[in-house]
Amino acid sequence: MVTLTQKQSLTQPEVRKTVHYQIVIIGGGAAGITTASLLLLKNRQLDIAIVEPSDKHYYQPGWTLTGGGVFQLQDTVKPQKDLIPTGATWIQDRVVTLDPDHNAVITSEGIRVEYDTLIICPGIQIDWHLIKGLKESLGIDGVTSNYSPQYAPYTWELIKNFQGGNALFTFPNTPIKCGGAPQKVMYMADDTFRSKWGVRHSTNVMFFTPGSRMFAVPDYAKILEKVVQDRDLQVKFGHNLKEIKPETKEAIFDILDDSVPVGEISVKYDIIHVAPPQSAPDFIKNSPLAVPNNLYGWVDVDKETLQHNRYKNVFALGDASSLPTSKTAAAVRKQAPVVAANLLAFLSSAPLLSKYDGYTCCPLITGYDKTVMAEFDGYNCRPMSSFPLNPLKERWVMWLMKKHVLPWVYWNRMLKGERFEGDYIKFLQWR
Ligand code: FAD
C-alpha cells in the first residue's frame, strides 16, 4: 500500500527554475494577505513573494450565512489579484515541499523558491476521506457541508425545502476551523423549520459531537446548552460520525466513552450537515517543520512569538499553526501584527518583543437575529470583550455585527493591514 508520504515523494516535481526573496509567504488567505500588507505598510522596500494557487479569495465566515440563505456565495469571494498588496510578488502555484535546511520551498510547477525568512499560513486541510462514504455523497440527496463553497448553497436548498424528518448536524473528532460553525447552521435551520407551518413539529433536530460540552469555553457552553434546551434540540455527546450510507440514508456513529469507541449506532437522516475532520496540509505534516509526533501535523511555533521552535527564520500563523487556540479569522487578525513585528525584529537581529495572547472570537449565531459574540482568550478559555457590553448574552446588535460589520472589516481593513477601531464613517459610506 502506498502511504500519503510515499505518494507525495513519488510525484515530486523536477526543479526547473530557482528564485529568491527576502520574505516568502505560503498561502494568500486571511493570514497571508494580512501579514504581507502589514509588512509592506511598515517598509515598502521589503522583497516579498506570496505563493498562492487560487485566483479566488474567500471570506469563509460568510459560508455560514450562505448556508443560512442570508448571503449568496458570490458575496463571499473576490479576485485574489485585487487583494495581493502592491509591492508583493504573487507566485500563482502550490507549495508541495518544504526544505527548511536549505531555506527553500518547492512548488508543484517545479519552482524552487529560496528565502531569508518564511511565513507559513496555508490554512487547514479538509479530510473528507476520513468519513467513509462522505465524499461520494456530498451535494446529493440531503448530504451537505458549509465547510466547502461548493456545498454551502446546497445547505440552504436543503433547509428551505425541508418538509420534516430527521435533520442531523455533526462535529468531528479533530480540531477544526471555527468551532461554532457546526452548530450555527443548526440554529438557522431550526428557525427556518419553525417558520413553515407543520415542519418543526414533524422534525427531529439532532446535534452529534464527540465532545461533552457545546463549546470549549465553559461560560459560552452554558449559554448554548440553554439555547438547545429552549429550542428542544437533541444533543448527543460522545458520538463521532464515521460513515454515511447514502443508499439507505443512514449515518453511522461511534459511541465514545472517554474518547474510546465502545459501540456504534445508526441514525436515519433526511438531511445531514457534516463538519468534516481537519488537519494541517499534508506537505506540512510530512516536513521537518511539523510538531514532532503530532497526529495533525501543525507548524511547530512558539505560542507567544509565533516563531518556529527549531527553525528561527520561520514563522507561522492561522489555521495551520500549532497555536493552542480556536482557529478563526478573528485570531488571525491579532496574530498577523505579531508575526510582522517579530519577523522585522528577526531581520534586524533585534529581540522578538511582540506577543500573541491567544485571543480569538467565534460569533455564535443562535438564530436569524441573535448572536453571542464569543470573544475569548483561547490559552486560558476565559471570555473577553472588545465592546462595552457583557459578551455572555445573545444580542441583536451582534447579529448585525456578524452580518454587516465583520465582512466589511475583513475586506476593507484587516486584509489591508489597517485597523478598524474608530472608523465607523467609512463603513457607513460603504453600505
Ligand atoms: P485560509 O484563509 O484558509 O487561507 C489559506 C490559503 O492558503 C488559501 O488561500 C489556500 O488557497 C492557500 N494554500 C493552501 N494550500 C497551499 C499550498 N500548498 N501552497 C500555497 N498556498 C496554499 N472565522 C472567524 O473569525 N469567524 C467566523 O465566524 C468564522 N466562520 C467560519 C465558518 C466556516 C464555514 C469556515 C469554513 C471558516 C470560518 N472561520 C471563521 C474560520 C476562518 O475562515 C479561518 O480561520 C481563516 O480563514 C484562517 O486563515 P488562514 O490564512 O490560516 O487560512
CSV table of C-alpha atoms and ligand atoms in Angstrom, one decimal:
chain,number,residue,atom,x,y,z
A,1,MET,CA,0.0,0.0,0.0
A,2,VAL,CA,1.3,3.5,-0.9
A,3,THR,CA,1.1,5.9,2.1
A,4,LEU,CA,0.4,9.6,1.6
A,5,THR,CA,4.1,10.5,2.3
A,6,GLN,CA,5.3,8.0,-0.3
A,7,LYS,CA,2.8,9.2,-2.8
A,8,GLN,CA,4.0,12.8,-2.4
A,9,SER,CA,7.6,11.9,-2.8
A,10,LEU,CA,6.9,9.8,-5.9
A,11,THR,CA,5.2,12.9,-7.5
A,12,GLN,CA,7.9,15.3,-6.5
A,13,PRO,CA,8.3,17.8,-9.4
A,14,GLU,CA,11.6,18.4,-11.1
A,15,VAL,CA,13.1,21.8,-10.3
A,16,ARG,CA,13.1,23.9,-13.5
A,17,LYS,CA,13.7,27.4,-12.0
A,18,THR,CA,15.1,28.9,-8.9
A,19,VAL,CA,14.1,32.3,-7.5
A,20,HIS,CA,15.0,34.1,-4.2
A,21,TYR,CA,13.0,36.5,-2.0
A,22,GLN,CA,13.8,38.1,1.4
A,23,ILE,CA,10.3,37.0,2.7
A,24,VAL,CA,8.3,34.1,1.3
A,25,ILE,CA,4.7,33.7,2.4
A,26,ILE,CA,2.9,30.4,1.8
A,27,GLY,CA,-0.8,31.0,1.4
A,28,GLY,CA,-2.7,34.1,0.4
A,29,GLY,CA,-5.7,33.6,2.6
A,30,ALA,CA,-6.7,35.6,5.6
A,31,ALA,CA,-3.3,35.3,7.3
A,32,GLY,CA,-1.0,35.6,4.3
A,33,ILE,CA,-2.6,38.7,2.8
A,34,THR,CA,-3.0,40.5,6.2
A,35,THR,CA,0.6,39.8,7.1
A,36,ALA,CA,2.0,40.9,3.7
A,37,SER,CA,0.0,44.1,3.9
A,38,LEU,CA,1.3,44.9,7.4
A,39,LEU,CA,4.9,44.3,6.4
A,40,LEU,CA,4.6,46.5,3.4
A,41,LEU,CA,2.9,49.2,5.3
A,42,LYS,CA,5.9,49.2,7.6
A,43,ASN,CA,8.5,49.1,4.8
A,44,ARG,CA,7.7,49.4,1.1
A,45,GLN,CA,11.2,48.1,0.2
A,46,LEU,CA,10.7,44.6,1.5
A,47,ASP,CA,11.1,41.9,-1.1
A,48,ILE,CA,8.1,39.7,-0.5
A,49,ALA,CA,6.6,36.7,-2.5
A,50,ILE,CA,3.2,35.2,-1.8
A,51,VAL,CA,2.8,31.6,-3.1
A,52,GLU,CA,-0.9,31.0,-3.5
A,53,PRO,CA,-2.5,28.8,-6.1
A,54,SER,CA,-6.1,30.1,-6.1
A,55,ASP,CA,-7.3,33.1,-8.2
A,56,LYS,CA,-10.2,33.5,-5.8
A,57,HIS,CA,-10.1,34.7,-2.2
A,58,TYR,CA,-13.0,33.6,0.0
A,59,TYR,CA,-14.3,35.2,3.2
A,60,GLN,CA,-15.0,31.8,4.8
A,61,PRO,CA,-17.1,33.1,7.8
A,62,GLY,CA,-19.6,34.1,5.1
A,63,TRP,CA,-20.2,30.5,4.2
A,64,THR,CA,-22.3,30.0,7.4
A,65,LEU,CA,-24.6,32.9,6.2
A,66,THR,CA,-24.6,31.3,2.6
A,67,GLY,CA,-25.8,28.0,4.1
A,68,GLY,CA,-28.5,30.0,6.1
A,69,GLY,CA,-29.7,31.8,3.0
A,70,VAL,CA,-28.6,35.3,4.1
A,71,PHE,CA,-25.6,35.7,1.7
A,72,GLN,CA,-25.2,34.5,-1.9
A,73,LEU,CA,-21.9,32.6,-2.4
A,74,GLN,CA,-20.7,35.5,-4.6
A,75,ASP,CA,-20.9,37.8,-1.6
A,76,THR,CA,-18.1,35.8,0.0
A,77,VAL,CA,-15.5,35.9,-2.8
A,78,LYS,CA,-13.2,38.4,-4.5
A,79,PRO,CA,-10.5,38.0,-7.1
A,80,GLN,CA,-7.1,37.3,-5.5
A,81,LYS,CA,-5.4,39.7,-7.8
A,82,ASP,CA,-7.2,42.6,-6.2
A,83,LEU,CA,-6.0,41.7,-2.8
A,84,ILE,CA,-2.3,40.9,-3.3
A,85,PRO,CA,-0.8,44.1,-1.8
A,86,THR,CA,1.1,46.4,-4.1
A,87,GLY,CA,4.8,45.6,-3.9
A,88,ALA,CA,4.4,41.9,-3.2
A,89,THR,CA,5.1,39.3,-6.0
A,90,TRP,CA,2.4,36.7,-6.5
A,91,ILE,CA,3.6,33.2,-7.4
A,92,GLN,CA,0.4,31.5,-8.5
A,93,ASP,CA,1.4,28.0,-7.6
A,94,ARG,CA,1.1,25.4,-4.8
A,95,VAL,CA,3.9,24.6,-2.4
A,96,VAL,CA,4.5,20.8,-2.3
A,97,THR,CA,7.8,20.5,-0.4
A,98,LEU,CA,9.4,22.4,2.4
A,99,ASP,CA,13.2,22.3,2.7
A,100,PRO,CA,14.0,24.4,5.7
A,101,ASP,CA,17.5,23.0,6.0
A,102,HIS,CA,18.2,24.8,2.7
A,103,ASN,CA,15.8,27.8,3.2
A,104,ALA,CA,13.7,26.8,0.2
A,105,VAL,CA,10.2,25.6,-0.8
A,106,ILE,CA,9.3,23.8,-4.0
A,107,THR,CA,6.1,24.3,-5.9
A,108,SER,CA,4.1,21.9,-8.0
A,109,GLU,CA,5.3,23.5,-11.2
A,110,GLY,CA,8.9,22.9,-10.1
A,111,ILE,CA,9.9,26.4,-8.9
A,112,ARG,CA,12.4,26.4,-6.1
A,113,VAL,CA,11.7,29.5,-4.0
A,114,GLU,CA,14.5,30.4,-1.7
A,115,TYR,CA,14.1,32.7,1.2
A,116,ASP,CA,15.7,34.6,4.1
A,117,THR,CA,12.6,34.2,6.1
A,118,LEU,CA,9.5,32.1,5.7
A,119,ILE,CA,5.9,32.7,6.9
A,120,ILE,CA,3.7,29.6,6.7
A,121,CYS,CA,-0.1,30.1,6.5
A,122,PRO,CA,-1.7,27.7,4.0
A,123,GLY,CA,-4.8,27.2,6.2
A,124,ILE,CA,-6.3,23.8,7.2
A,125,GLN,CA,-6.8,20.7,5.2
A,126,ILE,CA,-10.3,19.3,4.9
A,127,ASP,CA,-10.1,15.5,5.3
A,128,TRP,CA,-13.4,14.4,3.8
A,129,HIS,CA,-12.0,11.0,3.1
A,130,LEU,CA,-11.8,10.2,6.9
A,131,ILE,CA,-15.6,9.7,6.9
A,132,LYS,CA,-16.5,6.6,4.8
A,133,GLY,CA,-19.0,7.4,2.0
A,134,LEU,CA,-18.9,11.2,2.6
A,135,LYS,CA,-17.0,12.4,-0.4
A,136,GLU,CA,-19.3,10.5,-2.8
A,137,SER,CA,-22.5,11.6,-1.0
A,138,LEU,CA,-21.8,15.4,-0.7
A,139,GLY,CA,-24.2,17.6,-2.6
A,140,ILE,CA,-26.6,14.8,-3.3
A,141,ASP,CA,-29.8,13.6,-1.6
A,142,GLY,CA,-29.6,15.5,1.7
A,143,VAL,CA,-25.8,15.5,2.5
A,144,THR,CA,-24.1,18.8,2.8
A,145,SER,CA,-21.4,20.9,4.5
A,146,ASN,CA,-20.8,24.7,4.9
A,147,TYR,CA,-17.1,23.8,5.0
A,148,SER,CA,-16.9,24.0,1.2
A,149,PRO,CA,-18.0,26.8,-1.0
A,150,GLN,CA,-19.2,24.1,-3.4
A,151,TYR,CA,-21.9,22.9,-0.9
A,152,ALA,CA,-22.8,25.9,1.3
A,153,PRO,CA,-25.5,27.0,-1.3
A,154,TYR,CA,-26.8,23.4,-1.2
A,155,THR,CA,-27.2,23.6,2.6
A,156,TRP,CA,-29.7,26.4,2.1
A,157,GLU,CA,-31.5,24.5,-0.7
A,158,LEU,CA,-32.0,21.6,1.8
A,159,ILE,CA,-33.0,23.8,4.7
A,160,LYS,CA,-35.6,25.9,2.8
A,161,ASN,CA,-37.2,22.9,1.1
A,162,PHE,CA,-37.2,20.7,4.1
A,163,GLN,CA,-40.6,19.1,4.8
A,164,GLY,CA,-39.9,17.3,8.1
A,165,GLY,CA,-38.0,14.2,9.2
A,166,ASN,CA,-34.5,13.8,10.8
A,167,ALA,CA,-32.2,16.8,10.4
A,168,LEU,CA,-28.7,15.9,11.7
A,169,PHE,CA,-25.7,18.2,12.4
A,170,THR,CA,-22.3,16.8,13.3
A,171,PHE,CA,-19.0,17.9,14.8
A,172,PRO,CA,-15.8,15.8,14.0
A,173,ASN,CA,-13.3,14.3,16.4
A,174,THR,CA,-10.4,16.6,15.2
A,175,PRO,CA,-9.7,20.3,15.8
A,176,ILE,CA,-11.5,22.4,13.2
A,177,LYS,CA,-11.6,26.0,12.0
A,178,CYS,CA,-14.4,28.0,13.6
A,179,GLY,CA,-15.6,25.5,16.2
A,180,GLY,CA,-19.0,27.2,16.3
A,181,ALA,CA,-19.9,26.7,12.6
A,182,PRO,CA,-21.3,23.2,13.0
A,183,GLN,CA,-24.0,24.4,15.4
A,184,LYS,CA,-24.7,27.9,13.9
A,185,VAL,CA,-26.2,26.3,10.9
A,186,MET,CA,-28.4,24.2,13.1
A,187,TYR,CA,-29.9,27.2,14.8
A,188,MET,CA,-30.7,28.9,11.4
A,189,ALA,CA,-32.2,25.6,10.2
A,190,ASP,CA,-34.3,25.4,13.3
A,191,ASP,CA,-35.6,28.9,12.8
A,192,THR,CA,-36.5,28.2,9.2
A,193,PHE,CA,-38.3,24.9,10.1
A,194,ARG,CA,-40.3,26.8,12.7
A,195,SER,CA,-41.3,29.5,10.2
A,196,LYS,CA,-43.0,26.9,8.0
A,197,TRP,CA,-46.4,25.5,9.1
A,198,GLY,CA,-46.1,22.0,10.5
A,199,VAL,CA,-42.5,21.4,9.6
A,200,ARG,CA,-40.8,21.7,13.0
A,201,HIS,CA,-43.4,19.5,14.7
A,202,SER,CA,-42.6,16.7,12.3
A,203,THR,CA,-38.8,17.1,12.7
A,204,ASN,CA,-36.1,15.8,15.0
A,205,VAL,CA,-33.2,18.3,15.0
A,206,MET,CA,-30.1,16.5,16.3
A,207,PHE,CA,-26.6,17.5,17.1
A,208,PHE,CA,-23.8,14.9,17.4
A,209,THR,CA,-20.4,15.6,18.9
A,210,PRO,CA,-17.6,13.6,20.2
A,211,GLY,CA,-17.2,16.2,23.0
A,212,SER,CA,-19.0,16.6,26.3
A,213,ARG,CA,-20.0,20.3,26.0
A,214,MET,CA,-21.5,22.6,23.4
A,215,PHE,CA,-18.4,24.8,23.3
A,216,ALA,CA,-14.8,24.8,24.6
A,217,VAL,CA,-15.2,27.8,26.8
A,218,PRO,CA,-17.5,26.8,29.8
A,219,ASP,CA,-19.1,30.3,30.1
A,220,TYR,CA,-20.2,30.2,26.5
A,221,ALA,CA,-21.1,26.5,26.6
A,222,LYS,CA,-23.6,27.3,29.4
A,223,ILE,CA,-25.4,29.8,27.2
A,224,LEU,CA,-25.5,27.3,24.2
A,225,GLU,CA,-26.7,24.5,26.4
A,226,LYS,CA,-29.7,26.7,27.4
A,227,VAL,CA,-30.3,27.6,23.8
A,228,VAL,CA,-30.5,23.9,22.7
A,229,GLN,CA,-32.8,23.1,25.7
A,230,ASP,CA,-35.1,26.0,24.9
A,231,ARG,CA,-35.3,25.0,21.3
A,232,ASP,CA,-35.8,21.4,22.1
A,233,LEU,CA,-32.8,20.3,20.0
A,234,GLN,CA,-31.5,16.8,20.8
A,235,VAL,CA,-27.8,16.8,21.6
A,236,LYS,CA,-25.8,13.6,21.6
A,237,PHE,CA,-22.5,14.0,23.3
A,238,GLY,CA,-19.8,11.3,22.8
A,239,HIS,CA,-20.8,10.5,19.2
A,240,ASN,CA,-18.4,10.5,16.3
A,241,LEU,CA,-19.6,10.3,12.7
A,242,LYS,CA,-17.7,7.6,10.9
A,243,GLU,CA,-19.8,6.7,7.9
A,244,ILE,CA,-22.5,7.9,5.6
A,245,LYS,CA,-24.6,5.2,3.8
A,246,PRO,CA,-26.4,7.2,1.0
A,247,GLU,CA,-28.3,4.3,-0.4
A,248,THR,CA,-30.2,3.8,2.9
A,249,LYS,CA,-29.7,7.4,4.2
A,250,GLU,CA,-28.1,6.3,7.4
A,251,ALA,CA,-25.3,8.0,9.4
A,252,ILE,CA,-23.1,5.6,11.4
A,253,PHE,CA,-21.6,7.0,14.7
A,254,ASP,CA,-19.1,5.5,17.1
A,255,ILE,CA,-20.3,5.9,20.6
A,256,LEU,CA,-17.4,7.1,22.8
A,257,ASP,CA,-16.6,6.7,26.4
A,258,ASP,CA,-13.8,9.0,27.4
A,259,SER,CA,-12.8,9.2,23.6
A,260,VAL,CA,-12.7,5.4,23.2
A,261,PRO,CA,-15.3,3.8,20.9
A,262,VAL,CA,-17.5,1.4,23.0
A,263,GLY,CA,-20.2,0.7,20.4
A,264,GLU,CA,-21.9,2.2,17.3
A,265,ILE,CA,-25.3,3.5,16.3
A,266,SER,CA,-27.0,4.1,13.0
A,267,VAL,CA,-29.3,7.1,12.7
A,268,LYS,CA,-31.6,7.7,9.6
A,269,TYR,CA,-31.2,11.2,8.1
A,270,ASP,CA,-33.3,13.2,5.7
A,271,ILE,CA,-30.7,15.9,5.8
A,272,ILE,CA,-27.3,15.9,7.3
A,273,HIS,CA,-24.8,18.8,7.7
A,274,VAL,CA,-21.3,17.4,8.3
A,275,ALA,CA,-18.4,19.3,9.7
A,276,PRO,CA,-15.5,17.3,8.4
A,277,PRO,CA,-12.3,16.1,10.1
A,278,GLN,CA,-9.4,18.5,9.5
A,279,SER,CA,-5.6,18.7,9.9
A,280,ALA,CA,-2.6,20.6,8.7
A,281,PRO,CA,-2.0,20.3,4.9
A,282,ASP,CA,0.0,17.1,4.1
A,283,PHE,CA,3.1,18.9,2.8
A,284,ILE,CA,3.5,20.3,6.3
A,285,LYS,CA,2.7,17.1,8.1
A,286,ASN,CA,5.4,15.4,6.0
A,287,SER,CA,8.1,18.1,6.7
A,288,PRO,CA,10.6,18.8,9.5
A,289,LEU,CA,8.5,21.9,10.3
A,290,ALA,CA,5.6,20.0,11.8
A,291,VAL,CA,5.2,19.4,15.6
A,292,PRO,CA,7.1,16.1,16.1
A,293,ASN,CA,4.9,13.0,16.6
A,294,ASN,CA,1.7,15.1,16.3
A,295,LEU,CA,-1.3,13.5,14.6
A,296,TYR,CA,-2.4,16.7,13.0
A,297,GLY,CA,0.9,18.0,11.8
A,298,TRP,CA,0.6,21.7,12.7
A,299,VAL,CA,3.6,24.0,12.1
A,300,ASP,CA,5.6,24.0,15.4
A,301,VAL,CA,5.7,27.6,16.6
A,302,ASP,CA,6.1,29.4,19.9
A,303,LYS,CA,2.7,30.3,21.2
A,304,GLU,CA,3.7,33.9,22.0
A,305,THR,CA,6.2,34.9,19.4
A,306,LEU,CA,4.9,32.7,16.6
A,307,GLN,CA,8.5,31.9,15.6
A,308,HIS,CA,9.3,28.3,14.7
A,309,ASN,CA,10.6,26.4,17.7
A,310,ARG,CA,13.6,25.0,15.8
A,311,TYR,CA,14.0,27.0,12.5
A,312,LYS,CA,14.4,30.5,13.7
A,313,ASN,CA,13.8,32.2,10.3
A,314,VAL,CA,10.4,30.6,10.0
A,315,PHE,CA,7.1,31.9,11.4
A,316,ALA,CA,3.6,30.6,11.2
A,317,LEU,CA,0.1,31.8,12.0
A,318,GLY,CA,-3.5,30.9,11.2
A,319,ASP,CA,-5.2,27.6,10.9
A,320,ALA,CA,-2.1,25.6,10.0
A,321,SER,CA,-0.1,26.7,13.1
A,322,SER,CA,0.2,24.8,16.4
A,323,LEU,CA,-1.2,27.8,18.4
A,324,PRO,CA,-3.4,26.2,21.0
A,325,THR,CA,-6.3,28.5,20.5
A,326,SER,CA,-9.5,28.3,18.4
A,327,LYS,CA,-8.8,28.6,14.7
A,328,THR,CA,-10.6,31.7,13.4
A,329,ALA,CA,-10.0,34.7,11.1
A,330,ALA,CA,-10.5,36.8,14.3
A,331,ALA,CA,-7.5,35.1,15.8
A,332,VAL,CA,-5.5,35.8,12.6
A,333,ARG,CA,-6.3,39.5,12.9
A,334,LYS,CA,-4.4,39.5,16.2
A,335,GLN,CA,-1.6,37.1,15.2
A,336,ALA,CA,-0.6,38.9,12.0
A,337,PRO,CA,0.8,42.1,13.6
A,338,VAL,CA,2.8,39.8,16.0
A,339,VAL,CA,4.3,37.9,13.1
A,340,ALA,CA,5.0,41.1,11.1
A,341,ALA,CA,6.7,42.8,14.1
A,342,ASN,CA,8.8,39.8,15.2
A,343,LEU,CA,9.9,38.9,11.6
A,344,LEU,CA,11.1,42.5,11.1
A,345,ALA,CA,12.9,42.3,14.5
A,346,PHE,CA,14.4,39.0,13.4
A,347,LEU,CA,15.7,40.5,10.2
A,348,SER,CA,17.4,43.3,12.1
A,349,SER,CA,18.8,40.9,14.8
A,350,ALA,CA,16.7,42.5,17.5
A,351,PRO,CA,14.8,40.6,20.2
A,352,LEU,CA,11.3,39.4,19.4
A,353,LEU,CA,9.2,41.6,21.7
A,354,SER,CA,5.7,41.2,20.2
A,355,LYS,CA,3.5,38.6,21.9
A,356,TYR,CA,0.2,36.9,20.9
A,357,ASP,CA,-2.1,36.3,23.9
A,358,GLY,CA,-4.4,33.6,22.4
A,359,TYR,CA,-7.2,36.0,21.5
A,360,THR,CA,-9.9,34.5,19.3
A,361,CYS,CA,-13.6,35.1,18.6
A,362,CYS,CA,-16.4,33.0,17.2
A,363,PRO,CA,-19.7,34.9,16.6
A,364,LEU,CA,-22.1,32.3,17.6
A,365,ILE,CA,-25.3,32.8,15.6
A,366,THR,CA,-28.1,31.4,17.6
A,367,GLY,CA,-30.9,32.4,15.2
A,368,TYR,CA,-31.6,34.9,12.4
A,369,ASP,CA,-31.5,37.9,14.7
A,370,LYS,CA,-29.3,36.7,17.6
A,371,THR,CA,-25.6,36.2,18.1
A,372,VAL,CA,-23.4,35.6,21.1
A,373,MET,CA,-20.1,37.4,20.2
A,374,ALA,CA,-17.9,34.8,21.8
A,375,GLU,CA,-14.6,36.5,22.2
A,376,PHE,CA,-12.1,34.7,24.4
A,377,ASP,CA,-8.6,34.1,25.4
A,378,GLY,CA,-8.0,30.7,23.9
A,379,TYR,CA,-5.0,30.0,26.1
A,380,ASN,CA,-7.0,30.2,29.3
A,381,CYS,CA,-10.6,29.6,28.0
A,382,ARG,CA,-11.7,32.9,29.5
A,383,PRO,CA,-14.3,35.2,27.9
A,384,MET,CA,-13.1,38.7,26.7
A,385,SER,CA,-14.9,41.6,25.1
A,386,SER,CA,-13.9,44.3,22.7
A,387,PHE,CA,-17.2,46.1,23.4
A,388,PRO,CA,-18.6,47.8,26.5
A,389,LEU,CA,-21.2,45.0,26.7
A,390,ASN,CA,-21.4,41.7,28.6
A,391,PRO,CA,-20.3,39.1,26.0
A,392,LEU,CA,-22.3,36.3,27.7
A,393,LYS,CA,-25.6,37.2,26.1
A,394,GLU,CA,-27.4,36.7,22.8
A,395,ARG,CA,-27.7,40.1,21.2
A,396,TRP,CA,-29.4,41.5,18.1
A,397,VAL,CA,-26.6,44.1,17.7
A,398,MET,CA,-24.0,41.3,17.5
A,399,TRP,CA,-26.1,39.7,14.7
A,400,LEU,CA,-25.8,43.0,12.8
A,401,MET,CA,-22.1,43.0,13.6
A,402,LYS,CA,-21.7,39.4,12.1
A,403,LYS,CA,-23.9,40.1,9.1
A,404,HIS,CA,-22.7,43.6,8.1
A,405,VAL,CA,-19.7,44.9,10.0
A,406,LEU,CA,-17.3,41.9,10.2
A,407,PRO,CA,-17.3,41.2,6.4
A,408,TRP,CA,-16.6,44.9,5.9
A,409,VAL,CA,-13.8,44.9,8.4
A,410,TYR,CA,-12.3,41.8,6.7
A,411,TRP,CA,-12.2,43.2,3.2
A,412,ASN,CA,-11.6,46.8,3.9
A,413,ARG,CA,-9.4,46.9,7.0
A,414,MET,CA,-7.9,43.6,8.0
A,415,LEU,CA,-6.6,42.4,4.6
A,416,LYS,CA,-5.2,45.9,4.0
A,417,GLY,CA,-3.3,45.7,7.3
A,418,GLU,CA,-5.3,48.6,8.7
A,419,ARG,CA,-7.1,49.0,12.0
A,420,PHE,CA,-10.9,49.2,12.2
A,421,GLU,CA,-11.4,50.8,15.6
A,422,GLY,CA,-13.0,54.2,15.3
A,423,ASP,CA,-13.6,54.0,11.6
A,424,TYR,CA,-17.4,53.9,11.5
A,425,ILE,CA,-17.8,56.6,9.0
A,426,LYS,CA,-16.1,54.7,6.2
A,427,PHE,CA,-18.2,51.7,7.0
A,428,LEU,CA,-21.4,53.7,6.7
A,429,GLN,CA,-20.3,55.1,3.4
A,430,TRP,CA,-19.6,51.6,2.1
A,431,ARG,CA,-23.1,50.3,2.9
B,1,FAD,P1,-7.1,30.5,4.8
B,1,FAD,O1,-7.9,31.8,5.0
B,1,FAD,O2,-7.9,29.2,4.6
B,1,FAD,O3,-6.1,30.7,3.7
B,1,FAD,C1,-5.2,29.6,3.3
B,1,FAD,C2,-4.7,30.0,1.9
B,1,FAD,O4,-3.6,29.1,1.6
B,1,FAD,C3,-5.7,29.7,0.8
B,1,FAD,O5,-5.9,30.8,0.0
B,1,FAD,C4,-5.2,28.5,0.1
B,1,FAD,O6,-5.5,28.5,-1.3
B,1,FAD,C5,-3.7,28.6,0.3
B,1,FAD,N1,-3.0,27.3,0.2
B,1,FAD,C6,-3.4,26.1,0.6
B,1,FAD,N2,-2.5,25.2,0.3
B,1,FAD,C7,-1.4,25.8,-0.2
B,1,FAD,C8,-0.2,25.4,-0.7
B,1,FAD,N3,0.2,24.1,-0.7
B,1,FAD,N4,0.7,26.4,-1.2
B,1,FAD,C9,0.3,27.7,-1.2
B,1,FAD,N5,-0.9,28.1,-0.8
B,1,FAD,C10,-1.7,27.2,-0.3
B,1,FAD,N6,-13.5,32.7,11.4
B,1,FAD,C11,-14.0,33.7,12.2
B,1,FAD,O7,-13.2,34.5,12.7
B,1,FAD,N7,-15.3,33.9,12.4
B,1,FAD,C12,-16.2,33.1,11.9
B,1,FAD,O8,-17.4,33.3,12.1
B,1,FAD,C13,-15.8,32.0,11.1
B,1,FAD,N8,-16.7,31.2,10.5
B,1,FAD,C14,-16.3,30.2,9.6
B,1,FAD,C15,-17.2,29.4,9.0
B,1,FAD,C16,-16.8,28.4,8.1
B,1,FAD,C17,-17.9,27.6,7.5
B,1,FAD,C18,-15.5,28.2,7.8
B,1,FAD,C19,-15.0,27.2,6.8
B,1,FAD,C20,-14.5,29.0,8.5
B,1,FAD,C21,-14.9,30.0,9.4
B,1,FAD,N9,-14.0,30.8,10.0
B,1,FAD,C22,-14.4,31.9,10.9
B,1,FAD,C23,-12.5,30.5,10.0
B,1,FAD,C24,-11.6,31.3,9.2
B,1,FAD,O9,-12.2,31.4,7.9
B,1,FAD,C25,-10.2,30.8,9.2
B,1,FAD,O10,-9.8,30.6,10.5
B,1,FAD,C26,-9.3,31.7,8.5
B,1,FAD,O11,-9.6,31.9,7.1
B,1,FAD,C27,-7.8,31.2,8.6
B,1,FAD,O12,-6.9,31.9,7.8
B,1,FAD,P2,-5.7,31.2,7.1
B,1,FAD,O13,-5.0,32.3,6.4
B,1,FAD,O14,-4.9,30.5,8.2
B,1,FAD,O15,-6.3,30.2,6.2
